[in-house]
Short mmCIF file of C-alpha atoms in Angstrom, two decimals:
data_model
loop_
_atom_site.label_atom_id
_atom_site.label_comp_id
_atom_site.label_asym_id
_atom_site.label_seq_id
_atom_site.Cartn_x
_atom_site.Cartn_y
_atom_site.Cartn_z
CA UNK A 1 -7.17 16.23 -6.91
CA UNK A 2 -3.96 14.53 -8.41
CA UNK A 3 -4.28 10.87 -9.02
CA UNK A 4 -2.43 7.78 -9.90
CA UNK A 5 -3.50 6.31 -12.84
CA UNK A 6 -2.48 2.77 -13.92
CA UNK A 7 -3.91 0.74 -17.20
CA UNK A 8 -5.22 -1.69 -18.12
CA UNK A 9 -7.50 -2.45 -15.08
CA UNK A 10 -7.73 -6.33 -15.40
CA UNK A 11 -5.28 -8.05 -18.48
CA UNK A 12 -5.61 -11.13 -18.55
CA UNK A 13 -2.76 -12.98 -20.17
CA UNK A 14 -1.45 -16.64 -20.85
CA UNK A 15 1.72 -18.56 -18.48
CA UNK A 16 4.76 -17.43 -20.41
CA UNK A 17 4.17 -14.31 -21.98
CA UNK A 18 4.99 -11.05 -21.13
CA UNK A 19 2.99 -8.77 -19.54
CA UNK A 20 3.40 -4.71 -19.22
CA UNK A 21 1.64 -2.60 -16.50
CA UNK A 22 1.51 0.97 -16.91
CA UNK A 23 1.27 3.84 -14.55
CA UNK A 24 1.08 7.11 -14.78
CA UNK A 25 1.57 8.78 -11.38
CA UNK A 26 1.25 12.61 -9.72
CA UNK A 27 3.30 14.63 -12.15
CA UNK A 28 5.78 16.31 -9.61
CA UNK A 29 6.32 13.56 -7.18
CA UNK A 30 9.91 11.74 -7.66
CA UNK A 31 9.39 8.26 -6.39
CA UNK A 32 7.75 5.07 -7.64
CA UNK A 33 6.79 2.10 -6.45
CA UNK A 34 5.50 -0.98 -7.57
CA UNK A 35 3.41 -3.41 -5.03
CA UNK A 36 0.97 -6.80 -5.75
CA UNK A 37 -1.45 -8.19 -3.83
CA UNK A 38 -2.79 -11.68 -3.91
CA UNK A 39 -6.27 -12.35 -3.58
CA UNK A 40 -6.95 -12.08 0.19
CA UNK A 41 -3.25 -11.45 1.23
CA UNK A 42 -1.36 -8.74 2.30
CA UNK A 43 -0.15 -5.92 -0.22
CA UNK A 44 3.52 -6.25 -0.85
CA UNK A 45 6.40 -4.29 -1.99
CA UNK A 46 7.96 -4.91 -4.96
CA UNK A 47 10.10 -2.45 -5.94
CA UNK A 48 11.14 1.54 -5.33
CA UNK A 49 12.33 3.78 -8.44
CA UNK A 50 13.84 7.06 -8.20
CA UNK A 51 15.96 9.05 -10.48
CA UNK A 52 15.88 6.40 -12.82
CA UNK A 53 17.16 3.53 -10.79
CA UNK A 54 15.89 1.17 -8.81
CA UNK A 55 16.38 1.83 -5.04
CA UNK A 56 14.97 -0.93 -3.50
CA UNK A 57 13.62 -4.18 -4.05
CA UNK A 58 12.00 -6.88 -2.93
CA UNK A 59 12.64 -10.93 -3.16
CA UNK A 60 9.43 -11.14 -4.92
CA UNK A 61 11.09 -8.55 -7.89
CA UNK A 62 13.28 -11.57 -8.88
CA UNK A 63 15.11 -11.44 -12.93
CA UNK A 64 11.62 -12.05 -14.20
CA UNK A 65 10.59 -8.48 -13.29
CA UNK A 66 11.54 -5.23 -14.70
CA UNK A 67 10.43 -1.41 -14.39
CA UNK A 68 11.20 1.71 -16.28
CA UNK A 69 10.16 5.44 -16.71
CA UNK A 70 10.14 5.30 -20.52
CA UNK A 71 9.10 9.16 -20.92
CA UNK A 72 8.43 12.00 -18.52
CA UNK A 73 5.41 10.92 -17.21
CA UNK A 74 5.11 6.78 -17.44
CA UNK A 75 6.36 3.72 -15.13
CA UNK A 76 5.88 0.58 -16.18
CA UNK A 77 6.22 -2.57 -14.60
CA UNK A 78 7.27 -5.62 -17.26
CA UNK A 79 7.16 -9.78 -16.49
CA UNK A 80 9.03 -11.18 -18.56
CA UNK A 81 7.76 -14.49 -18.38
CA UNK A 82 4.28 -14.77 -16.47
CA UNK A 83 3.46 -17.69 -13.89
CA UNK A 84 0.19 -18.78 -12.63
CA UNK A 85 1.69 -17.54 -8.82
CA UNK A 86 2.03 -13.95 -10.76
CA UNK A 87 -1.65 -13.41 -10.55
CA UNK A 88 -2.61 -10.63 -8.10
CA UNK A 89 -3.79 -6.69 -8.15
CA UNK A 90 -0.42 -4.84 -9.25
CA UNK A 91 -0.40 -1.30 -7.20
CA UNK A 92 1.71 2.11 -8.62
CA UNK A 93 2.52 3.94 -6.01
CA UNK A 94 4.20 7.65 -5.95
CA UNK A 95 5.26 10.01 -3.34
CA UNK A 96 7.08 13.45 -3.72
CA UNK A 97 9.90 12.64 -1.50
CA UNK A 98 11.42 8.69 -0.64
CA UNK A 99 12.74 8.74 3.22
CA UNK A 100 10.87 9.89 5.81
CA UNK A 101 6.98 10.68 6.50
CA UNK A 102 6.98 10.88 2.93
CA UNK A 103 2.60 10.44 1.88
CA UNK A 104 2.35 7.52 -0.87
CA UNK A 105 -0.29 7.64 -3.65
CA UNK A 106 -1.77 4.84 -4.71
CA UNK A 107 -3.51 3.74 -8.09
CA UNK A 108 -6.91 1.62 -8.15
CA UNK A 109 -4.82 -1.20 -9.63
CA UNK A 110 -4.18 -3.46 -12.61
CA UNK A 111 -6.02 -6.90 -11.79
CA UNK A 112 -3.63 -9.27 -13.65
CA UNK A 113 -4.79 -12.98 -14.51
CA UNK A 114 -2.43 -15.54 -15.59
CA UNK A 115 -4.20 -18.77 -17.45
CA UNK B 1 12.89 -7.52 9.03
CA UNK B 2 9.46 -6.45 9.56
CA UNK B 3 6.44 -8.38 10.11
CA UNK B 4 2.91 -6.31 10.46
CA UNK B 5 -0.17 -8.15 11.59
CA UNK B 6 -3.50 -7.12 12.43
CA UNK B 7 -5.32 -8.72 15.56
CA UNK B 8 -8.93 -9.13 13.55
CA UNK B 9 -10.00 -10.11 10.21
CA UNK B 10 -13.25 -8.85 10.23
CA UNK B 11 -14.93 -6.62 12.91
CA UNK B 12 -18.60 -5.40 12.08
CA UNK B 13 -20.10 -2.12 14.09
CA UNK B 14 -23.61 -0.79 14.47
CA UNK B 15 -23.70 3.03 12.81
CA UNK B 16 -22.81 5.34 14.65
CA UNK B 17 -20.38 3.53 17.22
CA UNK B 18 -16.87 4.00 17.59
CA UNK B 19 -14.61 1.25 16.23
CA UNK B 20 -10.92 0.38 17.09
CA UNK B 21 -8.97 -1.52 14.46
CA UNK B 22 -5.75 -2.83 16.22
CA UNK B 23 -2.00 -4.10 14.79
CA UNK B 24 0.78 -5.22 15.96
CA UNK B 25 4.59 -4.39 14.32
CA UNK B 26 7.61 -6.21 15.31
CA UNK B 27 10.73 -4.14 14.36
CA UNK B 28 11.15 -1.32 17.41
CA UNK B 29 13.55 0.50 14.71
CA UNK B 30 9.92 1.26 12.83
CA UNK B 31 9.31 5.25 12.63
CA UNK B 32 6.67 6.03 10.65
CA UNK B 33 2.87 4.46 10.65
CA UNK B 34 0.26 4.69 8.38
CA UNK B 35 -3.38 3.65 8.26
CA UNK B 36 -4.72 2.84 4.56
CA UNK B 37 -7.99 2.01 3.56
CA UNK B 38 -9.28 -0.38 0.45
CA UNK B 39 -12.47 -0.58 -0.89
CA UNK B 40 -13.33 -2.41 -2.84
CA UNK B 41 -12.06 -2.29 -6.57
CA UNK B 42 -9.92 0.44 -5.54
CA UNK B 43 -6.20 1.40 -4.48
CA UNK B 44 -4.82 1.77 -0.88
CA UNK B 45 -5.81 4.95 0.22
CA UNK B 46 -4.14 7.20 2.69
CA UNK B 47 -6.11 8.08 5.91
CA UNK B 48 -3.79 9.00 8.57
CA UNK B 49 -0.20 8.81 9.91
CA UNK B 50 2.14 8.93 12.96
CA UNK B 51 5.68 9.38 13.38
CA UNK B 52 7.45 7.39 16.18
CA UNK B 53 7.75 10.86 18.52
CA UNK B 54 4.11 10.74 19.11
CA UNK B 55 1.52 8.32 20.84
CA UNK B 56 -1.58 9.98 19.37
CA UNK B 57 -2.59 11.99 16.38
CA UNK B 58 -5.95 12.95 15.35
CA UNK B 59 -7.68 13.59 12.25
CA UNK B 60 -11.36 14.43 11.10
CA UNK B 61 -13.33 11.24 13.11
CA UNK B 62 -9.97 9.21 13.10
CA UNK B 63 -7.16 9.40 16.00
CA UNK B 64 -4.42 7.03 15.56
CA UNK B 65 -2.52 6.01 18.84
CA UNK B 66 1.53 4.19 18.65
CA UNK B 67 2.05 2.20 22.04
CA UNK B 68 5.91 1.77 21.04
CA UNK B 69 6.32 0.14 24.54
CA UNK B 70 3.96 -3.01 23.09
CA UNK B 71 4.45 -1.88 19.33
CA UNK B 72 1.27 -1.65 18.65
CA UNK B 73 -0.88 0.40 16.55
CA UNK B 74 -4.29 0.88 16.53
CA UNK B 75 -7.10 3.20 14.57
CA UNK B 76 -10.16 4.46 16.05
CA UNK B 77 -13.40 5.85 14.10
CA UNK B 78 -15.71 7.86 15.73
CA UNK B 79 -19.28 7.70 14.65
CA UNK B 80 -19.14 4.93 11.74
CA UNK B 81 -20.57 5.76 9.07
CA UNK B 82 -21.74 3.19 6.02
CA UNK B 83 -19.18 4.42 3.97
CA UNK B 84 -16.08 3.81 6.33
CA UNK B 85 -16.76 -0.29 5.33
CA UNK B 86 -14.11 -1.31 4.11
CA UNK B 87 -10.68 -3.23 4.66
CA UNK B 88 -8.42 -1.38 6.96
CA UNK B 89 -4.28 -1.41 6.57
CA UNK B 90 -1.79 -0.80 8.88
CA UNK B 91 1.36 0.20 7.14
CA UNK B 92 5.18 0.69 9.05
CA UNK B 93 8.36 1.91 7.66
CA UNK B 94 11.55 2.95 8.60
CA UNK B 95 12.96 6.54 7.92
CA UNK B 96 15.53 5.29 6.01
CA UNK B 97 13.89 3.12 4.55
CA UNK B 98 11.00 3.63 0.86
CA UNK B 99 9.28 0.44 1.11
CA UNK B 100 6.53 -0.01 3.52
CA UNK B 101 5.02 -2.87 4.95
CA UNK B 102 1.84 -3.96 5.03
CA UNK B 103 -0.21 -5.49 8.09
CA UNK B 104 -3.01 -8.49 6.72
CA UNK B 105 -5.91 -6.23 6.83
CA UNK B 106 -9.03 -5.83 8.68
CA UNK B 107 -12.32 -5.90 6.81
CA UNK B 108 -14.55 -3.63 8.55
CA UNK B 109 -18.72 -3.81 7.92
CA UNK B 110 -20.97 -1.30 9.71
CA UNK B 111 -24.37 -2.41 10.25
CA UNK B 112 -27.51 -0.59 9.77
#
């Protein structure tokens, strides 16, 4: 069964530096999304990426955040700048169409620490 | 905006009852509903859906039912089983819309 696969699974990383999430998601789908979720919260959006652009975003995806589809199969989510409040599982998402009743894949995660 | 809550926290079931995991949406314009579930370590994953032109939909030991009157959601499990613990997520979106939004989540533990 396709899969979304995102690396690393936990990084761990000190306030101020920059931190890059990778996902790899179902080869033919065309969206991407990016969501977090703090310990015990609610998972959030972050961001929607299709065709190479952003299509939505949230307030949380503020200047500090960034994505990109580098290659043909890759999405990464970048923070540029890391804060202690950034800590949280970061979720890749994908889905083969955007609108609609439109299925969303997720990935197991990237566990990201801030010290 | 949209604001998703879930009525319980935590609900815990003997095996082999039925449990009802209930949520609550506030944007009427909401078309599309899904149910997630997280276990632990792992991603969202997708157990069933409804669109907004339906009150009930059924899937293998899960019917979902949309009271769009109330707007409320809820997810029932026939039979639980030891491996349907885990935290439940209600999940609304528009049909214009790409982002969904995710209810607080209700950790469910079925007892022995």
């Amino acid at each position: 069964e396709p899969e979304v696969t995102q690396t690393p699974s936990h990084q761990v990383t000190q306030m101020g530096q920059e931190v890059i999430l990778r996902c790899v998601p179902i080869s033919n789908h065309l969206y991407f999304y990016w969501y977090r979720q703090i310990l015990g919260q609610k998972v959030e959006f972050l961001v929607s990426f299709y065709n190479n652009e952003i299509s939505e975003k949230s307030e949380i995806f503020d200047d500090q955040f960034s994505v990109e589809r580098p290659d043909g199969s890759n999405f990464t989510l970048k923070i540029r700048s890391t804060k202690l409040e950034d800590s949280a599982m970061y979720f890749c998402a994908s889905s083969l169409t955007g609108t609609g009743s439109a299925e969303a894949f997720f990935g197991q995660g990237t566990r990201l620490t801030v010290v | 905006g949209e604001s998703v809550g879930l009525h319980l926290p935590t609900l815990s079931v003997q095996e082999g009852d039925n449990s009802i995991i209930n949520c609550a949406y506030s944007n009427s314009a909401s078309d599309y509903f899904i149910w997630y579930k997280q276990e632990s370590g792992k991603g969202p994953q997708f157990i069933i859906d409804i669109r907004s032109n339906m009150d009930k939909r059924q899937g293998q030991r899960v019917t979902v039912l949309l009271n769009k009157t109330v707007k409320h959601l809820s997810l029932q499990i026939a039979a639980t089983q030891p491996g349907d613990s885990a935290v439940y997520f209600c999940a609304v979106k528009l049909l214009s819309a790409r982002q969904l939004t995710f209810g607080s989540g209700t950790q469910l533990t079925v007892l022995p």
